[in-house]
Amino acid sequence: MTSNFRAFPIVALLTILSLPLVVMYGFTILDSVTDTEPGSLVPTEFTVHHWRFLWDDTTGRGSVWTATLNTFIFAGSTAAIVCATSLTSAYALSRLNFPARRFFLAGVIILHAFPTITLIIAIFLILQFLGLFDTLIGVIMVKAALELPFGIWVMKGFYDTVPWEIEMAGVQDGASRFIVWHKLVLPQVQPGLSALLIFSFLSGWSEFILPLVLAPGSDAQVLSTYLAYFLLDDSLEVDFNLFKSVGLFYALPVILIYLIFQKKLMNIYGGGSKG
Amino acid sequence: MQLRLKNFTKTFDGLTVIDNLDLTVESGEMMALLGPSGCGKSTTLFTICGIHRMNGGTLHFGERDVSDLPSQKRNVGVVFQNYALYPHMNIRENIAFPLRVQKLDTATINRKVGEIAELVHIPELLGRRPAQLSGGQQQRVALARALVRQPDVLLLDEPLANLDAKLRLEMRSEIRRIQLETGITAILVTHDQVEAMSMCDRIALMKDGKIVQLSAPDQMYNDPVDTFVAGFLGNPPISYLDANVADGQFQTGGGGIAISDALKPKVSGQIQLGIRPEYFGPQFGSGLQGKISFVETQGREDLYNVTLSNGAVLRSIQPSGRRLKLGETVDWGVDADHALAFTTDGARI
Ligand SMILES: Nc1ncnc2c1ncn2[C@@H]1O[C@H](COP(=O)(O)OP(=O)(O)OP(=O)(O)O)[C@@H](O)[C@H]1O
Ligand SMILES: [Mg+2]
């Protein structure tokens, strides 16, 4: 009990600070299933009318389910590409002595800190040139490329914590470099890999600017651009409750993933697993 | 299996670390590579197991030339200083890993793992993880993993450095027992002369990438080739006196020391005299006067530093109980037969 009392001021402070957020989330959820008189805060009736986007095409931009599928493909492919590439290139950067290693390392750090948005016009031109403008593949490639420096850096950090002697012991035990990597090193960076997978998936899921600029059409649209369309298109009458419902629908997987994988996500800042 | 290293040269970025080194370890022998930090012991060891490439020279295991073989094909067992156990595998899987790589069948693997676990006394630990073991137990597992493949050569890189004093004593005899029981050719890298002397058949004492002396421990102790070797072995260490040969005696600051019959024809002029602490004391008569400048009680024995009139310091180790005080004047003798004579640049006479 005593420790609870001592924690009381902190709890109180956090409550005050997070109250506005909680109220906002509360009303988002509430408003998505109710109607309220203008000027009032108290809802008057229950309705599923605001969720009509799930079965109707309310925007003229196609079904929300296509956008959802696109988002899954977009986030999933990005995460897969980022993980596969980071896993191998980070190993090379951490362990192998190849020409221009320092140059690549420096490059990774610089790119990691680079503001993406400044590249967008160049990327736009390149995609146009390649014929990948307004396609999902194009955005996936761009997003994966921009996520890679972070992924490589994180994975390199995990590889660096694996003692060098473990690999040498494996080689002495007669295993090939590949088996050593697969059987001895990989299991030890596995926590980092899971965290990176989830992180890059979420990052892809919430990506907005890239699909907006590079895939503006309705075929390749993802949930974030679908959602933004409610606000951006002047010809549509603004329906805030509809907007809130779509937003909720969009955020749901993110919340679920966070709830399920919190522990693994913490890992990414904690380095590798130790002996 | 005999191990033969010939004309071995190793350079790192143009810097020669090992220069033209020859080393032969006989079959079943345990050889110590002893030397100060940075002298190239680990480099030599890692070259033998294939982690480093040789820049020159050849390496033979028996009749087999392994100079250009990759580590995997050399059949060498290595115990690393930090044991390098695989943290995500339990002990059984750790020891079985070299066999699993060879794709042996499960029954054979289990039998071999069982046998080797018996040998190193860890059969009850097979189900545990490396993190759940003490340092000494991890050491045993590392030994078992290195030995389970029945390698031609066993290499140990400072295997005891991470253990506390008591465990070190225990593992010292354990490693030797296991080496003798398996009859394996072994090389032990260490910078601890006690380990080298107590565990090994022969010692190769290295300095700056060269072997200064290679002999059995007692011979190296009693018959060192120069002041470096004499100073490296023995604890408390040997002390040196500048001396002059005159009137059939070594003349030093505190008095004269008799010259043994063996040395008499060989010495003349200015020399350095090496005297080990156990050969200086009242039991050898008298002749050197000095003041006690340091006393260290070690339980069974006491260590005294005696400062002679010219400022030179001699160490003496005495059975405890004599209770000499700091500053007391003594007149002790030296065992002439065991005094070692060196030239002024350190070579043995
Ligand atoms: N990978 C390397 N690159 C460059 N120089 C190296 C490398 N490994 C070792 N050296 C150098 O080679 C020399 C011998 O090193 P080595 O590790 O063999 O010493 P050691 O005798 O094992 O010393 P210690 O007792 O400290 O382990 C040292 O001067 C070291 O700086
Ligand atoms: Mg070393």
PDB file of C-alpha atoms in Angstrom, chain B residues 241-252 257 259 263-273 341-345 349:
ATOM      1  CA  LEU B 241      73.028  -7.548  -9.270  1.00  0.00           C
ATOM      2  CA  ASP B 242      75.739  -5.831 -11.247  1.00  0.00           C
ATOM      3  CA  ALA B 243      78.959  -7.621 -10.365  1.00  0.00           C
ATOM      4  CA  ASN B 244      82.627  -7.549 -11.142  1.00  0.00           C
ATOM      5  CA  VAL B 245      84.807 -10.634 -11.285  1.00  0.00           C
ATOM      6  CA  ALA B 246      87.868 -10.041  -9.124  1.00  0.00           C
ATOM      7  CA  ASP B 247      89.955 -12.064  -6.652  1.00  0.00           C
ATOM      8  CA  GLY B 248      88.025 -15.236  -7.577  1.00  0.00           C
ATOM      9  CA  GLN B 249      84.796 -13.663  -6.373  1.00  0.00           C
ATOM     10  CA  PHE B 250      81.831 -11.750  -7.699  1.00  0.00           C
ATOM     11  CA  GLN B 251      82.301  -8.275  -6.221  1.00  0.00           C
ATOM     12  CA  THR B 252      79.016  -6.483  -5.638  1.00  0.00           C
ATOM     13  CA  ILE B 257      79.895 -13.869  -3.611  1.00  0.00           C
ATOM     14  CA  ILE B 259      81.968 -18.300  -7.876  1.00  0.00           C
ATOM     15  CA  LEU B 263      81.233 -20.776 -13.787  1.00  0.00           C
ATOM     16  CA  LYS B 264      84.820 -20.030 -12.832  1.00  0.00           C
ATOM     17  CA  PRO B 265      86.432 -20.580 -16.248  1.00  0.00           C
ATOM     18  CA  LYS B 266      83.700 -18.687 -18.094  1.00  0.00           C
ATOM     19  CA  VAL B 267      83.317 -15.400 -16.296  1.00  0.00           C
ATOM     20  CA  SER B 268      85.431 -12.290 -16.300  1.00  0.00           C
ATOM     21  CA  GLY B 269      85.001  -8.535 -16.101  1.00  0.00           C
ATOM     22  CA  GLN B 270      81.625  -6.882 -15.690  1.00  0.00           C
ATOM     23  CA  ILE B 271      78.591  -9.224 -15.526  1.00  0.00           C
ATOM     24  CA  GLN B 272      75.030  -9.408 -14.253  1.00  0.00           C
ATOM     25  CA  LEU B 273      74.250 -11.872 -11.516  1.00  0.00           C
ATOM     26  CA  ALA B 341      75.565 -15.286 -14.533  1.00  0.00           C
ATOM     27  CA  PHE B 342      74.600 -13.128 -17.511  1.00  0.00           C
ATOM     28  CA  THR B 343      76.521 -10.765 -19.752  1.00  0.00           C
ATOM     29  CA  THR B 344      75.691  -7.082 -19.388  1.00  0.00           C
ATOM     30  CA  ASP B 345      73.309  -7.330 -22.378  1.00  0.00           C
ATOM     31  CA  ILE B 349      77.052 -17.175 -19.502  1.00  0.00           C
TER      32      ILE B 349
END
